[in-house]
Tab-separated table of C-alpha atoms in Angstrom:
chain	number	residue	atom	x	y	z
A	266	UNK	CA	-2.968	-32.164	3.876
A	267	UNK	CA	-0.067	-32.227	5.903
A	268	UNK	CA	1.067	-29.025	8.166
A	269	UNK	CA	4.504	-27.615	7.836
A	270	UNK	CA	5.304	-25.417	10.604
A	271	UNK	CA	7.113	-22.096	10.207
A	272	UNK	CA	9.832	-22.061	12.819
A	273	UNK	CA	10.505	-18.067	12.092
A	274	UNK	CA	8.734	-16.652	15.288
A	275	UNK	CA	5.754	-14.140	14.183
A	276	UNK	CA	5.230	-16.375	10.700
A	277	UNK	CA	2.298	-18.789	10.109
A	278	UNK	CA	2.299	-22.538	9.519
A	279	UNK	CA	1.865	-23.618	5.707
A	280	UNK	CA	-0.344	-26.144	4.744
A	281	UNK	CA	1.128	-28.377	1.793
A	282	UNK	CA	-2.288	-30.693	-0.142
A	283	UNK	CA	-1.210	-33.855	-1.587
A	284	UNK	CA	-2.995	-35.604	-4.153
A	285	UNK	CA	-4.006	-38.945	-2.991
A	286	UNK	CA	-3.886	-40.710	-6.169
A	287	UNK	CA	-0.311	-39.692	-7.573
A	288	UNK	CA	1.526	-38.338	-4.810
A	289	UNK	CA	2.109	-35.396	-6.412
A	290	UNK	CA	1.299	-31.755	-4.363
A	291	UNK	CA	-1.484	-29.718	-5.381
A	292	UNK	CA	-0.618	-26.435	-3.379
A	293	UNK	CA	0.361	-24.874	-0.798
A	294	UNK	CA	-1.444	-22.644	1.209
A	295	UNK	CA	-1.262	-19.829	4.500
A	296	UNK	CA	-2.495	-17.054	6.114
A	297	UNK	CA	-0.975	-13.232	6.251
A	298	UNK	CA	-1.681	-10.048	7.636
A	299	UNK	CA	-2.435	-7.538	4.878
A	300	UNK	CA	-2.109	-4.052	5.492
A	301	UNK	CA	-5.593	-3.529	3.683
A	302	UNK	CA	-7.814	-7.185	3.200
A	303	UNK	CA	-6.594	-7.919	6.729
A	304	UNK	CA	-6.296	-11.945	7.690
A	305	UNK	CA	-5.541	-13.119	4.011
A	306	UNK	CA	-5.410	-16.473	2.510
A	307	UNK	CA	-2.480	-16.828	0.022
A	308	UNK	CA	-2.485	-20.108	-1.963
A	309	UNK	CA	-0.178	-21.351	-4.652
A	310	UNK	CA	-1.446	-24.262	-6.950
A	311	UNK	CA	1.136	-26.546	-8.860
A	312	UNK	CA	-0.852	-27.684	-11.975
A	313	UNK	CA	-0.340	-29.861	-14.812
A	314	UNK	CA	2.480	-32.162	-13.594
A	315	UNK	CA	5.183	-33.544	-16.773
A	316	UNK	CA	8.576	-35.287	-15.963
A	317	UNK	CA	11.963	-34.081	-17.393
A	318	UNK	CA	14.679	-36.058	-16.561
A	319	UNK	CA	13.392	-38.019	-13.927
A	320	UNK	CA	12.422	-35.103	-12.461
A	321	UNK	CA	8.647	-34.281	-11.994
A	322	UNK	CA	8.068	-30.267	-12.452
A	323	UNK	CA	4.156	-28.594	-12.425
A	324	UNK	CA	4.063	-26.783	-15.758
A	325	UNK	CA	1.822	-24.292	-14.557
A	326	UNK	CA	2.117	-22.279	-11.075
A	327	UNK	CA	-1.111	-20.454	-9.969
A	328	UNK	CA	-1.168	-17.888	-7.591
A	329	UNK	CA	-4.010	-17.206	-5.573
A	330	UNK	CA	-5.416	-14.265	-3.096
A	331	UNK	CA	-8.260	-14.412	-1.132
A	332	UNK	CA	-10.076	-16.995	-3.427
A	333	UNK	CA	-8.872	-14.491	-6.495
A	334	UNK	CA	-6.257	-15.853	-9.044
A	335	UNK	CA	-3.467	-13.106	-9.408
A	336	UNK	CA	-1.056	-14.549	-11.296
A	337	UNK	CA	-0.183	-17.539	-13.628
A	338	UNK	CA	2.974	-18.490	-14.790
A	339	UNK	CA	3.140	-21.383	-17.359
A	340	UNK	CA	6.610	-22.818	-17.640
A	341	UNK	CA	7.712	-24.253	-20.720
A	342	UNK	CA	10.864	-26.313	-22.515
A	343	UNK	CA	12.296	-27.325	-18.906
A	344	UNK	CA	15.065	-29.142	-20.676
A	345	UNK	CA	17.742	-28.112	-18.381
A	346	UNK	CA	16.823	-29.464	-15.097
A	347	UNK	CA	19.086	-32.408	-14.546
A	348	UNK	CA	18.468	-35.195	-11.438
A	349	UNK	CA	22.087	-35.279	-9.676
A	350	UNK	CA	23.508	-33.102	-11.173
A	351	UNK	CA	27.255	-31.636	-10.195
A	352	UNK	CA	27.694	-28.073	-9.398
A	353	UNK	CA	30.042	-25.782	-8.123
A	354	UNK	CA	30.539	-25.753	-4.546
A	355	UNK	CA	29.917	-22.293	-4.379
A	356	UNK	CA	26.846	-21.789	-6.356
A	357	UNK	CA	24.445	-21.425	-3.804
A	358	UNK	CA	26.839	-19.526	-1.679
A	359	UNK	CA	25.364	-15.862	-0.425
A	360	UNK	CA	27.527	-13.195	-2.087
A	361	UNK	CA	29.655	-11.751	0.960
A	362	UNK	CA	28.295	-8.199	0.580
A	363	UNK	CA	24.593	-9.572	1.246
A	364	UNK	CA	26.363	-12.007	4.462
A	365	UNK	CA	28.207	-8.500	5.571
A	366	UNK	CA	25.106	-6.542	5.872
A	367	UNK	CA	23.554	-6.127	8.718
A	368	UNK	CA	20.195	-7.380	9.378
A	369	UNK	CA	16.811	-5.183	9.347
A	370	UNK	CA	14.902	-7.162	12.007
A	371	UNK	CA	11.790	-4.803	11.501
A	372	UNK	CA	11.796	-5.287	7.623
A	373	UNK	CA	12.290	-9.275	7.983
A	374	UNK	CA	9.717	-9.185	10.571
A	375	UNK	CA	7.279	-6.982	8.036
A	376	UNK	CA	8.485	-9.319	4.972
A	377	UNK	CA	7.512	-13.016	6.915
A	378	UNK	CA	3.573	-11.790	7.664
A	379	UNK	CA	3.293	-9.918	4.749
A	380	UNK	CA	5.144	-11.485	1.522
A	381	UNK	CA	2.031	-11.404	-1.024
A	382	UNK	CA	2.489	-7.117	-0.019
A	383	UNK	CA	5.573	-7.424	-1.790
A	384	UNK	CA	5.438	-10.013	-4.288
A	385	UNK	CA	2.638	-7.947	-5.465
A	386	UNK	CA	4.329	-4.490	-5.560
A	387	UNK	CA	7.375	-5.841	-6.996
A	388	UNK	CA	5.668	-7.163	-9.757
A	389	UNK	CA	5.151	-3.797	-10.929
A	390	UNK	CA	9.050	-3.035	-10.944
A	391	UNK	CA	8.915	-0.771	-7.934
A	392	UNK	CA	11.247	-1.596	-5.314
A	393	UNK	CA	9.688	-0.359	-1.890
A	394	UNK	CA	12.616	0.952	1.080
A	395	UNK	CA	11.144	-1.060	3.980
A	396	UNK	CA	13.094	1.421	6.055
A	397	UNK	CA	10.660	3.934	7.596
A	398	UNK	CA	13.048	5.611	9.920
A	399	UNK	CA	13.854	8.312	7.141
A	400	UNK	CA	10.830	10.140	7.065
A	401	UNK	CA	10.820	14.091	7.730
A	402	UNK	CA	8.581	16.839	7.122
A	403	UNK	CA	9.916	19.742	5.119
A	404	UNK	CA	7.602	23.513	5.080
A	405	UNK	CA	6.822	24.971	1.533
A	406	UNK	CA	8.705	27.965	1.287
A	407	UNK	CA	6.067	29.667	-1.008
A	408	UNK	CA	3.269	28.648	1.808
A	409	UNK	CA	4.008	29.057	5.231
A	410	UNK	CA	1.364	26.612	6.732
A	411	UNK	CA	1.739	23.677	4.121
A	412	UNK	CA	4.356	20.834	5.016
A	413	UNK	CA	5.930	18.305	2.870
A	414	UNK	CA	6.148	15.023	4.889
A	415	UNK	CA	9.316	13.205	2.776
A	416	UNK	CA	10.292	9.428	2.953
A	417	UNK	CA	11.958	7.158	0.640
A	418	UNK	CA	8.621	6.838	-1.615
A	419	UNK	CA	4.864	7.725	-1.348
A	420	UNK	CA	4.854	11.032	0.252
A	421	UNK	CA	2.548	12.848	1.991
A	422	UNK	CA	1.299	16.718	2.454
A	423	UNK	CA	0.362	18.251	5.917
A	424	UNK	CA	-1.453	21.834	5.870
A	425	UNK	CA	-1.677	23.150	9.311
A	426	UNK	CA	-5.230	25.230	10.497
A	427	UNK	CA	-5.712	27.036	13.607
A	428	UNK	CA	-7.999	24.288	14.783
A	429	UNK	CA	-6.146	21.635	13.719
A	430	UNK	CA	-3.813	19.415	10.773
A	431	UNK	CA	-5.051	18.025	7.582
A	432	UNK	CA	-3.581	15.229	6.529
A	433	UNK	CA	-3.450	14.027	2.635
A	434	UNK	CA	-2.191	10.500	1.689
A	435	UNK	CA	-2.460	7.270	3.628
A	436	UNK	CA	0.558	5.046	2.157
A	437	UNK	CA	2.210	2.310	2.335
A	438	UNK	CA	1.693	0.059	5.603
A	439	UNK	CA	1.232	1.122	9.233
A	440	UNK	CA	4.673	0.908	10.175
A	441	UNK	CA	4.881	3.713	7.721
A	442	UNK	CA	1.859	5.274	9.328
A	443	UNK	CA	3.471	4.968	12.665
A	444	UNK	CA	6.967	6.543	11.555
A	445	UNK	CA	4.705	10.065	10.171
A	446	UNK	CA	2.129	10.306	13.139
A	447	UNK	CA	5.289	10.255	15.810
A	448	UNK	CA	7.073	12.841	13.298
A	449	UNK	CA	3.572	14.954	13.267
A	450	UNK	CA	3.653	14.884	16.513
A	451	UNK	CA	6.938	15.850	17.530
A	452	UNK	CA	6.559	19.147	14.962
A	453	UNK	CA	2.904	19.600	16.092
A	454	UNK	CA	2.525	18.818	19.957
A	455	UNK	CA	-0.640	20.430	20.242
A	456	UNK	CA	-2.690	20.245	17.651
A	457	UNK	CA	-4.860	16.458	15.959
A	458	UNK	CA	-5.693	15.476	12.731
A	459	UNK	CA	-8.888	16.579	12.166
A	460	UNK	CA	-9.024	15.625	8.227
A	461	UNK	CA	-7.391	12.475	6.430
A	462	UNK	CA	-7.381	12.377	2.663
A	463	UNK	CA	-7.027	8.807	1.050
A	464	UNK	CA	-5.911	9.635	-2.396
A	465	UNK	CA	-6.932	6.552	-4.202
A	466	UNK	CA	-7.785	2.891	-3.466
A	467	UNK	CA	-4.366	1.144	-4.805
A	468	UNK	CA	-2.754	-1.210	-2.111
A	469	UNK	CA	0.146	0.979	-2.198
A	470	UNK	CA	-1.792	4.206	-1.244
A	471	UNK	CA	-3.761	3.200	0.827
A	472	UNK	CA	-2.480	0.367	2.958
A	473	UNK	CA	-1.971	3.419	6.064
A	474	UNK	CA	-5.619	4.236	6.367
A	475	UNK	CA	-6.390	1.735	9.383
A	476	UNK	CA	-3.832	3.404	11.901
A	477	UNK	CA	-4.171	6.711	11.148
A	478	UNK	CA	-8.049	6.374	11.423
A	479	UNK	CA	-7.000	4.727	14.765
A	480	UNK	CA	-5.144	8.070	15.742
A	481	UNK	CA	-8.730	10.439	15.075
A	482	UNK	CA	-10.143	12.770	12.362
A	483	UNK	CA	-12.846	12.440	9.610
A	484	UNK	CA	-12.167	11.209	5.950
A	485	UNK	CA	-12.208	13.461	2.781
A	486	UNK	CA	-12.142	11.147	-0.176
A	487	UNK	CA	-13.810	10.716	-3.807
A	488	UNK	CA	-17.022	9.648	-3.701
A	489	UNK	CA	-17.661	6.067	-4.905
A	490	UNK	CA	-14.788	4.839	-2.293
A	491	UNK	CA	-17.071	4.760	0.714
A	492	UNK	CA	-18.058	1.068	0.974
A	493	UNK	CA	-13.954	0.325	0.074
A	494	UNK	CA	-12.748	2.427	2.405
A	495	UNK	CA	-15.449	0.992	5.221
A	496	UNK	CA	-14.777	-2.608	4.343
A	497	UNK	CA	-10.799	-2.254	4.789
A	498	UNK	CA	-11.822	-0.276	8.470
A	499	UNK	CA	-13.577	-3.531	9.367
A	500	UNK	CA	-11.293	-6.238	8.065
A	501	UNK	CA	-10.517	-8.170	10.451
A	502	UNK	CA	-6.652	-8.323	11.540
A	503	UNK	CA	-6.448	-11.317	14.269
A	504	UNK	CA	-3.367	-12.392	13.395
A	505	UNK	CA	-1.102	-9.583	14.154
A	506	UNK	CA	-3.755	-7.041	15.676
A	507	UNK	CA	-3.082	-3.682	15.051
A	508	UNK	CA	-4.234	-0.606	16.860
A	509	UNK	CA	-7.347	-0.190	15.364
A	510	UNK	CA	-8.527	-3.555	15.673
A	511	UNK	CA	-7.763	-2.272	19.570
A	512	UNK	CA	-9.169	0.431	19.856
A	513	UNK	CA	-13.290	0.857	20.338
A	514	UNK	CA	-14.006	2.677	17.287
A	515	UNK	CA	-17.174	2.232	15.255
A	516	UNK	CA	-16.382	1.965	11.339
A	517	UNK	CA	-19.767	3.170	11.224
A	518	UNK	CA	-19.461	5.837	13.378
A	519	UNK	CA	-16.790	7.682	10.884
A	520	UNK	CA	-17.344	10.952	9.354
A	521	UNK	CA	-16.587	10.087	5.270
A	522	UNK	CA	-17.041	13.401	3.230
A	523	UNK	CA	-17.320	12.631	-0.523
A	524	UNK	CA	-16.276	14.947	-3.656
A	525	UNK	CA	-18.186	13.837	-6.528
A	526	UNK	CA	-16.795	13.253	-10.142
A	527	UNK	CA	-14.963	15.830	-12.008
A	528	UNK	CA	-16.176	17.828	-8.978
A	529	UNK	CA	-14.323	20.007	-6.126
A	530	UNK	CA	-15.221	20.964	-2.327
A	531	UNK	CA	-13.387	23.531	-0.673
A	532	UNK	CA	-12.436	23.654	2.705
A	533	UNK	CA	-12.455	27.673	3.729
A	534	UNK	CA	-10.180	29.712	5.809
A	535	UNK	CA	-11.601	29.485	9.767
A	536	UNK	CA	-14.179	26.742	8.993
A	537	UNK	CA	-14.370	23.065	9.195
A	538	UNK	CA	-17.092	23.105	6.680
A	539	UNK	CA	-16.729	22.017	3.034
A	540	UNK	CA	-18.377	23.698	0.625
A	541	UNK	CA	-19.025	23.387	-3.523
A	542	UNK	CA	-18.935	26.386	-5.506
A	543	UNK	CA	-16.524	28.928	-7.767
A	544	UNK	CA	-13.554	28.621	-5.917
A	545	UNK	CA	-10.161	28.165	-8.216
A	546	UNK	CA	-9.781	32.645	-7.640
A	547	UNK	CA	-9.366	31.827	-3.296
A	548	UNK	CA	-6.293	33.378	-2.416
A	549	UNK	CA	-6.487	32.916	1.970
A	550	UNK	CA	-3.828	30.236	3.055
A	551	UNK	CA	-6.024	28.308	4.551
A	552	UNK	CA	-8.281	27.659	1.992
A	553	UNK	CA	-8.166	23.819	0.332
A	554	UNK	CA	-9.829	22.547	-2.549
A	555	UNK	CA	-10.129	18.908	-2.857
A	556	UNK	CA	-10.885	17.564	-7.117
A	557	UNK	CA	-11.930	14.307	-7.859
A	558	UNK	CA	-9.735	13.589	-10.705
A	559	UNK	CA	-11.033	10.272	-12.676
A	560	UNK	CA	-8.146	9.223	-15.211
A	561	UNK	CA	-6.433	6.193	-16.320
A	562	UNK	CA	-4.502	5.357	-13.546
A	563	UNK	CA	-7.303	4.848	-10.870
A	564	UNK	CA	-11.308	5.611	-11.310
A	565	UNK	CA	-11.061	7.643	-8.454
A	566	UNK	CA	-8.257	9.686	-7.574
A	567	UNK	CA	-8.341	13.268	-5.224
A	568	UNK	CA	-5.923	15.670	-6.101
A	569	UNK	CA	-4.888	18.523	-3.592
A	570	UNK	CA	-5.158	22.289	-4.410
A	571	UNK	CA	-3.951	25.041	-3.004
A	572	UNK	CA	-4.755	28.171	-3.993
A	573	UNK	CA	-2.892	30.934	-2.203
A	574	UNK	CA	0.673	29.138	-3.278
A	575	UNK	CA	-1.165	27.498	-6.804
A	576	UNK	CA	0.138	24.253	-5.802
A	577	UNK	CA	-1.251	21.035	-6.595
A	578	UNK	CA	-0.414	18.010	-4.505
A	579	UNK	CA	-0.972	14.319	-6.542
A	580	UNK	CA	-0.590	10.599	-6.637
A	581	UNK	CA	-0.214	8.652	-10.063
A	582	UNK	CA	-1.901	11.207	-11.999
A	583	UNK	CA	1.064	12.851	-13.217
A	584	UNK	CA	4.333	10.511	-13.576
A	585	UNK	CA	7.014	12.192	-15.603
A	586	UNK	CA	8.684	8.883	-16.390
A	587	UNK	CA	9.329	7.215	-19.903
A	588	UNK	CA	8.899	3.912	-18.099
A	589	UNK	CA	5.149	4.741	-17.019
A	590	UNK	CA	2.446	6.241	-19.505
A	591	UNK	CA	1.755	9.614	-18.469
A	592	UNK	CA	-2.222	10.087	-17.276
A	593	UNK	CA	-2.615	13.296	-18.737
A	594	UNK	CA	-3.438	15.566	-15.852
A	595	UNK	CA	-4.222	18.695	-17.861
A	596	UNK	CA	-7.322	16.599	-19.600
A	597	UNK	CA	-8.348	15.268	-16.297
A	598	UNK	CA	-8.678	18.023	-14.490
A	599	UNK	CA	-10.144	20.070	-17.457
């Protein structure tokens, strides 16, 4: 094994393994920060080494997580590569719009202890806006105590109570977190979170959950997610603590309220309460009703109802997109 040290400040070392026999590596391997498994080992194997052209290439790249392979990528007919070969002098030149940019530190510093984040996320063809600064809430005009909290992507809704805010989604990262708890706060100087709704378990929705647990308020979320939603509470985050791993809160200690499958709890007007029974008709503007929506996006999904307004807040249950199947949300919630 020989160390290679990362000279970017707030990056890890990576370890490169030779093999002692040819020579030839075997992988590479380092530790991130993940926003939900927490110290994470990310590992990438170079398998099955062949020679083209005096140069020696691993036909197969495997990509490894926490122990779990996540990708493999077999490459095949490398005919092209070419030892010495003369190029352009420009070729690996920066295009001069890219060099003209300026630089956004708090993205670059996001991108070096978190890269398997987004090498997994753009996988799926989604570019993520690592900007954060452009998040801002906007009221519902047909419901004067329900707030849409807007950023580039992955949204999130805020209903306001006389005793207090519930919060629904947990996206993203906690530099996203951070950017909507100062923005609640600024809008809401009084009043906590007393509720926060993870929607479903995907890395993108629920990467937030640690710091605004960290910030107070109980959990409303579908039941089967408990033990998830526990075990990315106590991850442990030791290489770039964040403010839960800070703070003195016991994982154990934290209220989780369940709705069961193909289920709904409401949340009444003037109570903190949530109770399971006949409740679609409810026409106060306080009054929430939380469905566990199973469908083929995610086994366990909460959609948001509100009844005074009839408006339904959701994540990946309805995406009016050719590009992504549509998950039927009529069916599911029927």
């Amino acid at each position: 094994m020989i160390g290679i040290p990362n000279l970017q400040p707030g990056s890890q070392d990576i370890e490169l393994y030779i093999d002692q026999h040819d020579g030839l590596p075997i992988k590479t391997q380092t530790l991130e920060d993940h926003p939900v498994s927490g110290d994470s080992k990310v590992e990438v194997l170079f398998q099955h080494w062949i020679q083209f052209n005096e140069i020696n290439s691993p036909k197969v790249l495997t990509y490894r997580f926490n122990g779990k392979i996540i990708n493999s990528e077999l490459y095949i007919g490398r005919h092209y590569l070419k030892a010495s070969a003369i190029t352009e002098n420009d070729l690996f030149d920066f295009p001069i719009e890219l060099v003209e940019q300026s630089v956004n530190h708090e993205a670059f510093s996001f991108g070096l202890r978190t890269s398997f984040w987004l090498y997994r996320h753009l996988a799926t063809g989604i570019s993520f806006d690592l900007d954060t600064s452009n998040v801002f809430i906007q009221p519902l005009s047909y419901q004067a105590n329900a707030y849409h909290i807007i950023g580039s992507t992955h949204h999130n809704l805020l209903i306001e109570r006389k005793k207090g805010l519930i919060l629904i989604g947990t996206s993203l990262h906690n530099e996203r977190s951070d950017v909507v708890l100062k923005a609640i706060k600024k809008k809401f100087p009084k009043k906590s979170i007393n509720y926060i709704v993870p929607k479903h378990l995907h890395t993108d929705h629920i990467g937030g959950l640690r710091q605004y647990v960290a910030n107070g308020g109980s959990l409303i979320a579908a039941q089967g997610t408990e033990a998830a939603l526990r075990n990315i509470l106590t991850a442990p985050h030791t290489l770039y603590p964040d403010q839960f791993s800070k703070s003195k809160i016991n994982v154990a200690d934290i209220a989780i309220e369940t709705v069961a499958e193909a289920s709904a709890l409401l949340l009444k007007q003037g109570s903190e309460t949530l109770f399971k029974e006949n409740i679609m008709s409810s026409s106060k503007p306080d009054d929430m009703i939380f469905i566990n929506v199973p469908n083929i996006h995610s086994l366990y999904n909460l959609v948001v109802y509100l009844p005074y307004s009839q408006t339904l807040f959701v994540s990946d249950v309805y995406i009016p997109t050719p590009l992504v199947e549509n998950c039927h949300i009529e069916n599911a919630i029927h």
